[in-house]
XYZ file of C-alpha atoms in Angstrom:
567
model
C 19.556 27.324 -24.596
C 20.850 30.106 -22.329
C 23.374 32.552 -23.774
C 26.463 33.723 -21.888
C 25.568 36.475 -19.509
C 21.882 35.526 -19.356
C 20.287 34.763 -15.994
C 20.730 31.152 -14.949
C 24.263 30.650 -16.259
C 27.458 31.821 -14.565
C 29.791 33.781 -16.803
C 33.193 32.157 -17.063
C 36.080 34.370 -15.914
C 38.184 35.611 -18.803
C 40.982 37.316 -16.875
C 43.218 34.211 -16.507
C 43.586 34.146 -20.289
C 44.766 37.749 -20.213
C 47.506 36.934 -17.698
C 48.619 33.986 -19.841
C 48.651 36.208 -22.945
C 50.784 38.864 -21.219
C 53.141 36.209 -19.859
C 53.474 34.770 -23.370
C 54.332 38.206 -24.754
C 56.962 38.701 -22.031
C 58.555 35.296 -22.603
C 58.421 35.570 -26.411
C 62.161 36.399 -26.741
C 63.070 33.144 -24.972
C 60.446 31.142 -26.828
C 61.854 32.401 -30.139
C 65.611 32.521 -29.485
C 66.275 30.277 -26.515
C 67.006 30.565 -22.815
C 68.274 33.978 -21.747
C 72.055 34.282 -21.406
C 71.603 35.404 -17.806
C 74.021 35.267 -14.888
C 72.631 31.829 -14.007
C 72.298 30.459 -17.547
C 74.563 27.494 -16.737
C 72.561 26.437 -13.697
C 69.131 27.054 -15.238
C 70.078 24.777 -18.126
C 71.785 22.058 -16.057
C 69.256 21.920 -13.260
C 66.218 21.968 -15.524
C 67.697 19.260 -17.724
C 68.571 16.746 -15.006
C 65.720 17.547 -12.606
C 63.128 17.053 -15.345
C 64.931 13.944 -16.676
C 64.942 12.259 -13.270
C 61.338 13.332 -12.685
C 60.279 11.767 -15.987
C 62.125 8.570 -14.963
C 59.990 8.265 -11.821
C 61.863 10.265 -9.171
C 59.350 12.848 -7.877
C 61.968 14.901 -6.025
C 65.465 14.629 -7.543
C 67.800 15.977 -4.865
C 71.128 14.462 -5.887
C 72.084 15.416 -9.455
C 74.148 12.426 -10.530
C 75.378 13.891 -13.835
C 76.795 17.107 -12.352
C 80.553 17.643 -12.308
C 81.187 15.100 -15.050
C 79.344 12.345 -13.166
C 80.759 13.104 -9.699
C 77.332 14.315 -8.600
C 76.058 17.278 -6.607
C 73.560 17.649 -3.713
C 71.991 20.661 -5.425
C 68.351 20.119 -4.539
C 69.060 19.267 -0.937
C 69.745 23.005 -0.730
C 68.038 24.727 -3.651
C 64.219 25.058 -3.535
C 62.363 22.804 -6.012
C 59.114 24.642 -6.854
C 60.156 26.173 -10.184
C 61.704 22.904 -11.358
C 58.614 20.902 -10.430
C 56.649 23.185 -12.749
C 59.246 22.660 -15.496
C 59.132 18.887 -14.926
C 55.331 18.791 -15.163
C 55.621 20.578 -18.507
C 58.432 18.466 -19.923
C 57.465 14.983 -18.707
C 54.489 14.368 -21.034
C 56.407 15.977 -23.937
C 59.884 14.715 -23.110
C 60.956 13.952 -26.672
C 59.521 17.208 -28.018
C 60.510 19.791 -25.393
C 64.113 20.385 -24.395
C 65.394 21.744 -21.113
C 65.611 25.313 -22.407
C 62.016 25.323 -23.628
C 60.815 23.695 -20.386
C 62.491 26.438 -18.328
C 60.970 29.189 -20.496
C 57.497 27.636 -20.379
C 57.752 27.243 -16.601
C 58.642 30.939 -16.329
C 55.613 31.711 -18.511
C 53.222 29.756 -16.289
C 54.623 31.195 -13.066
C 54.445 34.716 -14.525
C 50.773 34.161 -15.342
C 50.188 32.712 -11.864
C 51.742 35.812 -10.268
C 49.306 38.034 -12.134
C 46.358 35.828 -11.173
C 47.348 35.702 -7.494
C 47.797 39.489 -7.403
C 44.415 40.017 -9.047
C 42.697 37.888 -6.404
C 44.392 40.012 -3.757
C 43.649 43.408 -5.346
C 40.024 42.936 -6.309
C 38.864 43.578 -2.723
C 40.413 47.069 -2.775
C 38.941 48.584 -5.908
C 37.106 48.086 -9.153
C 37.807 44.975 -11.245
C 39.530 47.167 -13.864
C 41.840 48.744 -11.281
C 42.648 45.308 -9.861
C 43.348 43.969 -13.337
C 45.680 46.837 -14.246
C 47.499 46.482 -10.928
C 47.896 42.736 -11.377
C 49.310 43.189 -14.887
C 51.758 45.795 -13.561
C 52.837 43.346 -10.863
C 53.241 40.540 -13.405
C 55.405 42.724 -15.648
C 57.253 44.656 -12.914
C 60.766 45.621 -14.127
C 62.543 43.769 -11.315
C 60.407 40.710 -12.063
C 61.726 40.729 -15.637
C 65.225 41.529 -14.373
C 65.115 38.353 -12.282
C 64.261 36.222 -15.310
C 66.287 37.740 -18.139
C 69.327 39.346 -16.456
C 70.005 37.598 -13.157
C 68.403 34.323 -14.203
C 67.084 33.769 -10.681
C 64.030 31.824 -11.816
C 63.334 30.554 -8.308
C 63.354 34.100 -6.947
C 60.961 35.165 -9.699
C 58.542 32.491 -8.488
C 58.259 34.380 -5.174
C 56.095 36.903 -7.022
C 53.454 34.188 -7.507
C 53.415 32.925 -3.905
C 53.719 36.256 -2.081
C 50.120 37.597 -2.537
C 48.670 34.391 -1.048
C 50.073 35.185 2.409
C 48.436 38.600 3.058
C 45.296 37.272 1.350
C 45.205 34.493 3.951
C 45.881 36.933 6.795
C 42.837 38.909 5.649
C 40.686 35.786 5.714
C 41.844 35.003 9.242
C 41.224 38.581 10.387
C 37.747 38.548 8.821
C 37.070 35.112 10.409
C 36.364 33.539 7.043
C 36.776 29.838 6.393
C 40.028 28.542 4.912
C 42.300 31.310 6.158
C 44.647 29.065 8.135
C 44.917 26.562 5.276
C 45.615 29.315 2.727
C 48.235 30.883 4.996
C 49.957 27.534 5.515
C 49.887 26.672 1.819
C 50.955 30.130 0.659
C 53.841 30.328 3.120
C 54.998 26.804 2.227
C 54.967 27.720 -1.480
C 57.021 30.809 -0.695
C 59.630 28.717 1.138
C 59.677 25.999 -1.529
C 59.899 28.689 -4.195
C 62.832 30.705 -2.871
C 64.142 30.503 0.681
C 65.917 33.923 0.746
C 62.719 35.624 -0.444
C 60.723 33.783 2.226
C 63.215 34.853 4.906
C 63.108 38.496 3.811
C 59.303 38.539 3.643
C 59.218 36.926 7.100
C 61.076 39.863 8.652
C 59.246 42.613 6.768
C 55.958 42.335 4.890
C 54.420 39.319 6.618
C 54.851 40.326 10.305
C 54.000 43.958 9.528
C 50.729 43.099 7.804
C 49.937 40.430 10.381
C 50.237 42.959 13.227
C 48.297 45.568 11.266
C 45.339 43.288 10.570
C 45.283 40.798 13.405
C 46.598 42.618 16.487
C 43.382 44.584 17.212
C 41.255 41.414 17.027
C 42.499 39.583 20.097
C 44.690 36.645 21.018
C 42.487 33.921 19.522
C 42.731 35.336 15.999
C 46.460 35.965 16.440
C 46.989 32.346 17.474
C 45.204 31.126 14.341
C 47.550 33.231 12.234
C 50.617 31.987 14.084
C 49.316 28.433 13.685
C 49.033 28.953 9.923
C 52.678 30.066 9.691
C 53.843 27.117 11.802
C 51.805 24.736 9.660
C 53.399 26.253 6.550
C 56.856 25.653 8.025
C 55.884 22.059 8.778
C 54.646 21.590 5.201
C 58.021 22.767 3.894
C 60.022 20.780 6.485
C 60.891 18.124 3.882
C 62.998 20.788 2.198
C 64.030 23.004 5.120
C 65.199 20.370 7.604
C 67.752 18.566 5.397
C 68.900 21.878 3.868
C 69.760 23.257 7.308
C 71.218 20.017 8.665
C 73.433 19.471 5.615
C 74.776 23.013 5.425
C 78.032 22.129 7.270
C 78.765 19.483 4.607
C 78.840 22.009 1.748
C 81.560 24.344 0.559
C 80.199 27.341 2.454
C 83.309 29.391 1.625
C 82.045 29.535 -1.954
C 79.425 32.027 -0.744
C 82.322 34.489 -0.400
C 83.302 37.183 -2.860
C 82.555 40.879 -3.134
C 79.579 40.185 -5.407
C 77.753 38.278 -2.644
C 78.368 40.633 0.292
C 75.077 42.470 1.022
C 76.840 45.554 2.382
C 78.727 45.995 -0.887
C 75.384 46.853 -2.519
C 74.472 49.596 -0.007
C 73.242 52.656 -1.876
C 75.523 55.062 0.006
C 78.819 53.225 -0.687
C 79.362 53.495 -4.469
C 83.075 52.860 -3.982
C 82.239 49.289 -2.882
C 79.727 48.438 -5.612
C 80.815 45.260 -7.455
C 78.903 46.572 -10.489
C 77.881 50.219 -10.802
C 75.304 49.348 -13.483
C 73.586 46.712 -11.329
C 73.599 48.991 -8.285
C 72.038 51.851 -10.266
C 69.316 49.497 -11.493
C 68.599 48.478 -7.890
C 68.268 52.152 -6.963
C 65.944 52.726 -9.928
C 63.682 49.779 -9.060
C 63.543 50.592 -5.333
C 62.934 54.312 -5.932
C 60.104 53.543 -8.347
C 58.302 51.426 -5.753
C 58.837 53.996 -2.981
C 57.718 57.020 -5.007
C 54.684 55.129 -6.322
C 53.589 54.289 -2.776
C 54.100 57.871 -1.559
C 52.180 59.114 -4.612
C 49.303 56.841 -3.623
C 49.317 58.191 -0.065
C 49.210 61.860 -1.084
C 46.919 61.252 -4.031
C 44.173 59.317 -2.227
C 40.619 60.016 -3.270
C 38.942 59.118 0.012
C 39.830 59.927 3.618
C 38.500 56.483 4.525
C 41.669 55.015 3.022
C 44.005 57.210 5.088
C 44.844 54.524 7.687
C 45.523 51.777 5.170
C 47.633 54.016 2.946
C 49.614 55.262 5.936
C 50.482 51.653 6.752
C 51.560 50.851 3.186
C 53.594 54.081 2.945
C 55.457 53.379 6.183
C 56.121 49.807 5.058
C 57.383 51.072 1.683
C 59.837 53.396 3.445
C 61.060 50.533 5.654
C 61.536 48.275 2.617
C 63.432 50.985 0.742
C 65.802 51.434 3.690
C 66.379 47.672 3.892
C 67.094 47.455 0.158
C 69.437 50.410 0.519
C 71.434 48.419 3.105
C 70.138 50.003 6.316
C 70.686 49.145 9.113
C 74.166 47.766 8.318
C 74.278 45.526 11.384
C 71.265 43.584 10.099
C 73.134 42.628 6.923
C 76.112 41.427 8.989
C 74.117 38.658 10.716
C 75.268 35.301 9.349
C 71.812 34.215 8.172
C 71.287 37.552 6.407
C 74.659 37.471 4.664
C 73.511 34.287 2.906
C 70.668 36.317 1.355
C 73.496 38.026 -0.601
C 71.472 40.801 -2.264
C 69.241 43.256 -0.330
C 67.424 43.909 -3.625
C 65.753 40.537 -3.135
C 63.192 42.546 -1.144
C 61.913 44.020 -4.419
C 58.984 41.569 -4.781
C 57.730 42.856 -1.414
C 58.297 46.485 -2.461
C 56.458 45.987 -5.769
C 53.602 44.265 -3.939
C 53.277 47.171 -1.498
C 53.451 49.875 -4.183
C 50.854 48.308 -6.455
C 48.500 47.585 -3.549
C 48.686 51.226 -2.440
C 48.088 52.499 -5.989
C 44.995 50.326 -6.441
C 43.588 51.485 -3.080
C 44.184 55.193 -3.772
C 43.887 55.328 -7.584
C 45.676 58.732 -7.552
C 45.128 61.163 -10.449
C 47.756 60.829 -13.150
C 48.275 64.607 -13.232
C 49.926 64.664 -9.789
C 53.729 65.269 -9.904
C 54.569 62.230 -7.748
C 52.395 59.978 -9.897
C 54.062 61.274 -13.055
C 57.515 60.741 -11.488
C 56.684 57.143 -10.519
C 55.297 56.428 -13.995
C 58.385 57.881 -15.706
C 60.707 55.801 -13.508
C 58.659 52.666 -14.262
C 58.834 53.385 -18.006
C 62.593 53.840 -17.703
C 62.831 50.462 -15.973
C 60.724 48.776 -18.654
C 62.836 50.301 -21.439
C 66.040 49.036 -19.812
C 64.523 45.602 -19.403
C 63.236 45.522 -23.004
C 66.789 46.138 -24.186
C 68.077 43.470 -21.791
C 65.480 40.909 -22.874
C 66.345 41.308 -26.555
C 70.084 41.510 -25.976
C 70.219 38.421 -23.746
C 68.284 36.300 -26.263
C 68.389 37.619 -29.851
C 71.773 39.237 -29.296
C 73.480 35.941 -28.402
C 71.549 33.569 -30.651
C 74.618 32.916 -32.820
C 76.558 31.399 -29.897
C 73.619 29.838 -28.046
C 74.107 26.305 -29.403
C 77.839 26.392 -28.660
C 77.223 27.678 -25.136
C 74.704 24.922 -24.470
C 77.149 22.261 -25.680
C 79.922 23.620 -23.433
C 77.657 23.655 -20.378
C 76.365 20.140 -20.977
C 79.821 18.734 -21.690
C 81.146 18.317 -18.138
C 78.122 19.785 -16.319
C 80.012 21.991 -13.893
C 77.446 22.814 -11.232
C 77.267 25.611 -8.643
C 80.407 25.675 -6.433
C 78.252 26.664 -3.446
C 76.853 23.113 -3.381
C 80.164 21.301 -3.668
C 80.897 18.945 -0.757
C 83.050 20.561 1.927
C 86.048 18.282 1.222
C 86.475 19.578 -2.334
C 89.279 22.168 -2.592
C 88.155 25.762 -3.115
C 88.311 26.712 -6.806
C 89.650 30.213 -6.011
C 90.128 32.438 -2.969
C 86.807 33.496 -1.418
C 87.740 37.192 -1.462
C 87.699 37.366 -5.256
C 84.977 39.477 -6.840
C 82.708 36.653 -8.006
C 83.610 34.042 -5.381
C 84.217 30.448 -6.423
C 84.548 29.773 -10.148
C 83.207 26.426 -11.448
C 85.534 26.474 -14.464
C 88.584 26.279 -12.162
C 87.507 23.129 -10.302
C 89.929 20.295 -11.135
C 87.969 17.168 -11.976
C 89.627 13.771 -11.329
C 90.109 11.332 -14.165
C 87.290 8.962 -14.974
C 87.282 5.523 -13.398
C 87.742 4.096 -9.913
C 91.011 3.929 -8.035
C 92.499 1.146 -5.888
C 95.427 2.216 -3.745
C 97.722 -0.811 -3.732
C 99.965 -2.792 -6.071
C 98.482 -5.842 -7.730
C 94.893 -4.865 -6.903
C 92.194 -5.401 -9.535
C 88.641 -4.048 -9.674
C 85.558 -4.587 -11.819
C 82.585 -2.240 -11.618
C 78.980 -2.458 -12.822
C 76.338 0.234 -12.464
C 72.532 0.275 -12.389
C 71.360 3.851 -12.052
C 73.042 5.241 -8.954
C 73.627 1.777 -7.487
C 77.216 0.659 -8.111
C 78.628 -2.836 -7.542
C 82.395 -3.251 -7.284
C 84.401 -6.461 -6.964
C 87.954 -6.009 -5.683
C 90.835 -8.485 -5.543
C 93.866 -7.231 -3.654
C 96.878 -9.052 -2.150
C 97.103 -6.562 0.718
C 94.922 -4.089 2.573
C 94.237 -1.046 0.444
C 91.829 1.843 -0.071
C 89.055 2.015 -2.628
C 88.151 5.403 -4.110
C 84.843 5.736 -5.968
C 84.347 8.428 -8.566
C 81.563 10.129 -6.645
C 81.714 13.229 -4.515
C 81.446 12.321 -0.840
C 78.249 13.392 0.899
C 76.255 11.965 3.823
C 73.866 10.123 1.494
C 76.222 7.338 0.399
C 75.920 3.829 1.886
C 78.470 1.018 1.405
C 77.760 -2.667 2.122
C 80.188 -5.548 1.749
C 79.449 -9.124 0.641
C 78.254 -10.022 4.169
C 75.807 -7.131 4.259
C 77.875 -5.228 6.826
C 77.678 -1.454 6.588
C 80.903 0.456 6.015
C 80.928 4.199 6.689
C 82.721 5.893 3.778
C 84.762 9.050 4.205
C 85.925 11.853 1.910
C 89.348 11.667 0.332
C 91.205 14.802 1.492
C 92.605 15.921 -1.871
C 89.688 15.216 -4.206
C 86.650 14.978 -1.914
C 85.686 11.594 -3.415
C 84.032 8.689 -1.576
C 86.635 6.305 -0.110
C 86.730 3.356 2.296
C 89.312 0.760 3.435
C 89.469 -2.682 1.812
C 91.206 -5.669 3.485
C 93.266 -8.198 1.545
C 91.383 -10.796 -0.472
C 88.402 -10.797 -2.787
C 85.509 -8.597 -1.728
C 82.282 -7.302 -3.165
C 80.876 -3.853 -2.324
C 77.660 -2.073 -3.155
C 77.630 1.728 -3.134
C 74.246 3.423 -3.347
C 72.617 6.623 -2.159
C 70.267 6.657 0.795
C 68.347 9.281 2.740
C 70.309 12.243 4.052
C 70.335 13.138 7.754
C 66.877 14.377 8.678
C 65.359 13.462 5.321
C 62.993 10.704 6.467
C 61.915 12.527 9.615
C 61.285 15.728 7.648
C 59.154 13.863 5.100
C 57.085 12.475 7.958
C 56.621 15.967 9.420
C 55.509 17.341 6.050
C 53.141 14.413 5.520
C 51.538 14.913 8.939
C 51.263 18.636 8.240
C 49.553 17.858 4.936
C 47.051 15.648 6.759
C 46.435 18.416 9.290
C 45.941 20.874 6.456
C 43.263 18.581 5.037
C 41.540 18.483 8.412
C 41.440 22.278 8.571
C 39.627 22.306 5.216
C 37.255 19.442 5.980
C 34.137 20.393 7.859
C 31.277 17.883 8.021
C 28.056 19.195 6.640
C 25.751 19.903 9.510
C 22.167 18.852 8.981
C 19.468 20.005 11.334
C 17.650 17.239 13.222
C 14.436 19.055 12.502
C 14.974 18.460 8.763
C 15.804 14.774 9.215
C 13.326 14.005 11.979
C 10.517 16.576 11.797
C 8.654 14.971 14.689
C 11.447 16.008 17.059
C 10.411 19.661 16.759
C 9.516 21.191 20.106
C 5.771 21.467 20.742
C 4.032 23.981 22.965
C 3.217 22.796 26.455
């Protein structure tokens, strides 16, 4: 019997267990006292509950949340990325009667936290000793902004960007070094980033990713550059099943709900404190961004080897560029329509943390240097603030947690940003927090038939609804479902009727002639949904081809007599 560590037996890696242990310690407040009372508590609870419920019932990608808005429905996951909620669904499905939505969300955060540490460790171990890589990965896993995303803002999808981000530069390195699997890793990593959080993917695509791609690939010629570009395009194709419908359906949503001072990127610019929607939040953004910048500069000036000068110069310049972007510079960039939908420039913090920790692991600067001490003190300050936030947002509200959950699950008021365009705005878009879900007027339960003497009977099987109408004159039928381009109506002859949105309520409506008629209302694919699924499927097949390489066997080994003989 061979003992661990003896020749002849590979030692099993132990570091994944460490990342899981640290993630468990971080998520302990939620595991003990419930889901954090974050800015997005309502949506984290609602979305996790229905997404995982539909997943457990056999729907692998729940896009229409039928229970939202008191049963009116919402197209939430036609627009919101699904990666985090897939993880939560995979946790909750086998334990559905034992694990609630809150616990599933917390456990999903735990797993994704651990995955972020593991991905960062795989990236960092090529730059230094295993211990340095491990410390850097743990710092990345527990970065203050990372915890801020989970416990204060409640942007669990954005927090998942920390796990996907290291895969992209790791893949670029493999392509630059002409190692096998680089294109596949780049495609998969970029697709995970998009499916994890689209704003984070967009921001990384205009900063970290192109900068590192040019730094590593540009000197190696056009062929290597084309492989890298092909990996990005393949990643976009893999995520087309999400991206295509999300873009095509954007005009059908209540885009005005994105308004409000809180969601204007320029209102968070560091140099305009008079416009800050929240001075406390803005000061935290400055603290987090300054910590990453000073840490990277400390690495540059504290390097131990001149051989690292070029790499550290690149990371330092990138850190300065990221700090300026987070600070709101240049202002014209944040006025572009696509960038305004990012809402918060601080969403570049995963990139800034990645850059800072990479530079520190490369340089391993002495702790006695003033810049290193300054960066460490700022990081400690950030961790202390987040420790207070983590306890306050869980233990501090435990007495009202059950009541809050009951209120949220009562009428299931979803995010106003995903309301159909025909629904009236809850409040004026220039208010501080934009649209308010509590002010949306919900219609009474039941169907409506516009016309005297009309009668209706309705039966429902899942989302398929059958309605029989008897009316002495032509009338209009109004179904208690929010109108969206997924609904299909067929009459008793099988003819398709195109429903419209009722102007006042935004509900599904269609004309009904006099007489007795039967209608079936059911959801179908959204515009671009089937085509986008086909594109993603073909991209997945192509990804498999890039990984599959037939094993080449020499003819001389198979047929020894074919060896060349001397003449």
